[in-house]
């Protein structure tokens, strides 16, 4: 295990595909690359890692010439402030050889003295667009701390987290939940929630003005869709009640006995009104 560093050097990773509902996670990387001074510093070729029938190459035309763009991993150095550079990674989730792939990623991270790996993900869930989208943040300094409560299928982000921990790096996993009834659109609100979380972890205010405007457009579209569908509106109202009750429960748990008792009475009255 390496010694505790005097300062943190961050790598932020996101993968398109299974870990990227409504592209909310990968758009964080694209947003940072487009919004701040960035420089492409390394790439990992696709051979051996991808099934080209599942993740197909793309044909594009640049200056009048046809070019094939193969799936690949890109690393950028991004200047977020005069005192903070971060390494970011963006790639489609590989189809094969995950352990070899993560070793190659971590070799790049070690070359740039990364001490803290932040992985981003987004998933569809039963949550309303009218409330802040839930963000789950978990941190670890050793592999035994990873995913203590979850059992089930995992993506490449969890493998990278565990292997980074085993290599002596700190890790933070951050996932945002996206309303499953909005699974056909990119979710700028989910991207915004992740950027807010990154700002807290990195300790720097990140510019979100353009992203916030896109998030408002997404929310207005969701509300318009709901207004045209009575069943969807009723479903969203149910999700809102569940969200508000869960918030009340968390507030009660954080307070002393007298205040908690009063809030329990208010919650009971709220439930009676909903009957």
CSV table of C-alpha atoms in Angstrom, one decimal, residues 33-169:
chain,number,residue,atom,x,y,z
A,33,UNK,CA,-13.7,18.3,-22.2
A,34,UNK,CA,-15.8,20.8,-24.0
A,35,UNK,CA,-16.0,23.4,-21.2
A,36,UNK,CA,-12.5,23.5,-19.9
A,37,UNK,CA,-9.0,23.6,-21.4
A,38,UNK,CA,-8.3,19.9,-22.3
A,39,UNK,CA,-5.6,17.9,-24.0
A,40,UNK,CA,-5.7,14.4,-25.4
A,41,UNK,CA,-2.8,12.6,-23.8
A,42,UNK,CA,-3.3,8.9,-24.4
A,43,UNK,CA,-5.4,6.3,-26.1
A,44,UNK,CA,-6.0,2.6,-25.7
A,45,UNK,CA,-6.7,0.7,-28.9
A,46,UNK,CA,-9.8,-1.4,-29.3
A,47,UNK,CA,-8.3,-4.7,-30.5
A,48,UNK,CA,-9.0,-7.6,-28.2
A,49,UNK,CA,-11.5,-5.6,-26.0
A,50,UNK,CA,-14.5,-5.1,-28.2
A,51,UNK,CA,-17.1,-7.2,-30.1
A,52,UNK,CA,-17.5,-5.1,-33.2
A,53,UNK,CA,-21.0,-6.4,-33.8
A,54,UNK,CA,-22.0,-5.1,-30.4
A,55,UNK,CA,-19.9,-1.9,-30.4
A,56,UNK,CA,-19.6,-1.0,-34.1
A,57,UNK,CA,-16.9,1.2,-35.7
A,58,UNK,CA,-18.2,4.4,-37.2
A,59,UNK,CA,-17.6,5.9,-40.6
A,60,UNK,CA,-17.1,9.7,-40.8
A,61,UNK,CA,-15.8,12.2,-43.3
A,62,UNK,CA,-13.1,14.6,-42.3
A,63,UNK,CA,-11.8,17.2,-44.8
A,64,UNK,CA,-13.4,15.2,-47.7
A,65,UNK,CA,-11.9,11.9,-46.7
A,66,UNK,CA,-13.6,8.9,-45.3
A,67,UNK,CA,-12.3,7.6,-42.0
A,68,UNK,CA,-13.2,4.7,-39.8
A,69,UNK,CA,-13.4,5.4,-36.1
A,70,UNK,CA,-12.8,2.3,-34.0
A,71,UNK,CA,-14.1,2.0,-30.4
A,72,UNK,CA,-11.2,3.1,-28.2
A,73,UNK,CA,-10.4,4.6,-24.8
A,74,UNK,CA,-9.3,8.3,-24.6
A,75,UNK,CA,-7.5,10.0,-21.7
A,76,UNK,CA,-7.5,13.8,-21.4
A,77,UNK,CA,-5.7,16.2,-19.1
A,78,UNK,CA,-8.2,18.9,-18.1
A,79,UNK,CA,-7.4,22.2,-16.3
A,80,UNK,CA,-10.3,22.8,-13.9
A,81,UNK,CA,-8.5,25.7,-12.1
A,82,UNK,CA,-5.0,27.2,-12.0
A,83,UNK,CA,-4.2,24.7,-9.2
A,84,UNK,CA,-6.1,21.6,-10.3
A,85,UNK,CA,-5.6,19.3,-13.3
A,86,UNK,CA,-7.5,16.1,-13.6
A,87,UNK,CA,-7.1,13.1,-15.8
A,88,UNK,CA,-10.4,11.9,-17.4
A,89,UNK,CA,-11.1,8.7,-19.2
A,90,UNK,CA,-14.0,8.0,-21.6
A,91,UNK,CA,-14.7,4.8,-23.5
A,92,UNK,CA,-17.4,2.3,-24.5
A,93,UNK,CA,-17.7,-0.5,-21.9
A,94,UNK,CA,-15.4,-3.3,-23.2
A,95,UNK,CA,-16.9,-6.6,-24.2
A,96,UNK,CA,-13.9,-8.8,-23.3
A,97,UNK,CA,-10.9,-9.1,-21.0
A,98,UNK,CA,-12.0,-6.7,-18.3
A,99,UNK,CA,-9.1,-7.5,-16.0
A,100,UNK,CA,-6.5,-6.9,-18.7
A,101,UNK,CA,-8.3,-3.8,-19.7
A,102,UNK,CA,-8.4,-2.4,-16.2
A,103,UNK,CA,-4.7,-3.2,-15.7
A,104,UNK,CA,-3.9,-1.1,-18.8
A,105,UNK,CA,-6.1,1.8,-17.6
A,106,UNK,CA,-4.4,1.7,-14.2
A,107,UNK,CA,-0.9,1.7,-15.8
A,108,UNK,CA,-1.9,5.0,-17.5
A,109,UNK,CA,-3.2,6.3,-14.2
A,110,UNK,CA,0.1,5.4,-12.4
A,111,UNK,CA,2.1,7.1,-15.2
A,112,UNK,CA,0.3,10.3,-14.3
A,113,UNK,CA,0.6,9.7,-10.5
A,114,UNK,CA,-3.1,9.3,-9.9
A,115,UNK,CA,-4.0,8.7,-6.3
A,116,UNK,CA,-7.8,8.8,-6.4
A,117,UNK,CA,-10.1,7.2,-9.0
A,118,UNK,CA,-13.6,8.5,-9.4
A,119,UNK,CA,-16.0,6.3,-11.5
A,120,UNK,CA,-19.3,7.7,-12.7
A,121,UNK,CA,-22.5,5.8,-13.6
A,122,UNK,CA,-26.2,6.3,-14.2
A,123,UNK,CA,-29.1,3.8,-13.9
A,124,UNK,CA,-32.8,3.8,-14.4
A,125,UNK,CA,-34.9,3.8,-11.3
A,126,UNK,CA,-38.3,4.6,-9.9
A,127,UNK,CA,-37.8,8.3,-9.1
A,128,UNK,CA,-39.7,11.4,-10.1
A,129,UNK,CA,-38.2,14.1,-12.4
A,130,UNK,CA,-39.9,16.8,-10.2
A,131,UNK,CA,-37.5,16.1,-7.3
A,132,UNK,CA,-33.7,16.1,-7.1
A,133,UNK,CA,-32.4,13.0,-8.8
A,134,UNK,CA,-30.9,10.6,-6.2
A,135,UNK,CA,-27.1,10.4,-6.2
A,136,UNK,CA,-25.3,7.5,-4.4
A,137,UNK,CA,-21.7,8.2,-3.5
A,138,UNK,CA,-19.5,5.5,-2.0
A,139,UNK,CA,-15.8,5.8,-1.2
A,140,UNK,CA,-13.2,3.1,-0.3
A,141,UNK,CA,-9.6,2.8,0.5
A,142,UNK,CA,-9.5,-1.0,0.2
A,143,UNK,CA,-11.3,-3.7,-1.8
A,144,UNK,CA,-13.1,-5.1,1.2
A,145,UNK,CA,-15.1,-1.8,1.5
A,146,UNK,CA,-16.6,-2.0,-2.0
A,147,UNK,CA,-20.3,-2.7,-2.5
A,148,UNK,CA,-21.0,-3.9,1.0
A,149,UNK,CA,-24.8,-3.8,0.6
A,150,UNK,CA,-25.3,-4.6,-3.1
A,151,UNK,CA,-25.5,-8.1,-4.6
A,152,UNK,CA,-26.1,-8.6,-8.3
A,153,UNK,CA,-24.7,-7.8,-11.8
A,154,UNK,CA,-21.9,-5.3,-12.0
A,155,UNK,CA,-20.3,-3.2,-14.7
A,156,UNK,CA,-16.7,-2.3,-15.6
A,157,UNK,CA,-16.8,0.6,-13.1
A,158,UNK,CA,-16.9,-1.8,-10.2
A,159,UNK,CA,-14.0,-3.9,-11.5
A,160,UNK,CA,-11.9,-0.7,-12.0
A,161,UNK,CA,-12.8,0.5,-8.5
A,162,UNK,CA,-11.7,-2.8,-6.9
A,163,UNK,CA,-8.5,-3.1,-8.9
A,164,UNK,CA,-7.6,0.5,-8.2
A,165,UNK,CA,-8.2,-0.2,-4.5
A,166,UNK,CA,-5.9,-3.2,-4.7
A,167,UNK,CA,-3.3,-1.0,-6.3
A,168,UNK,CA,-3.4,1.3,-3.3
A,169,UNK,CA,-5.5,4.1,-4.8
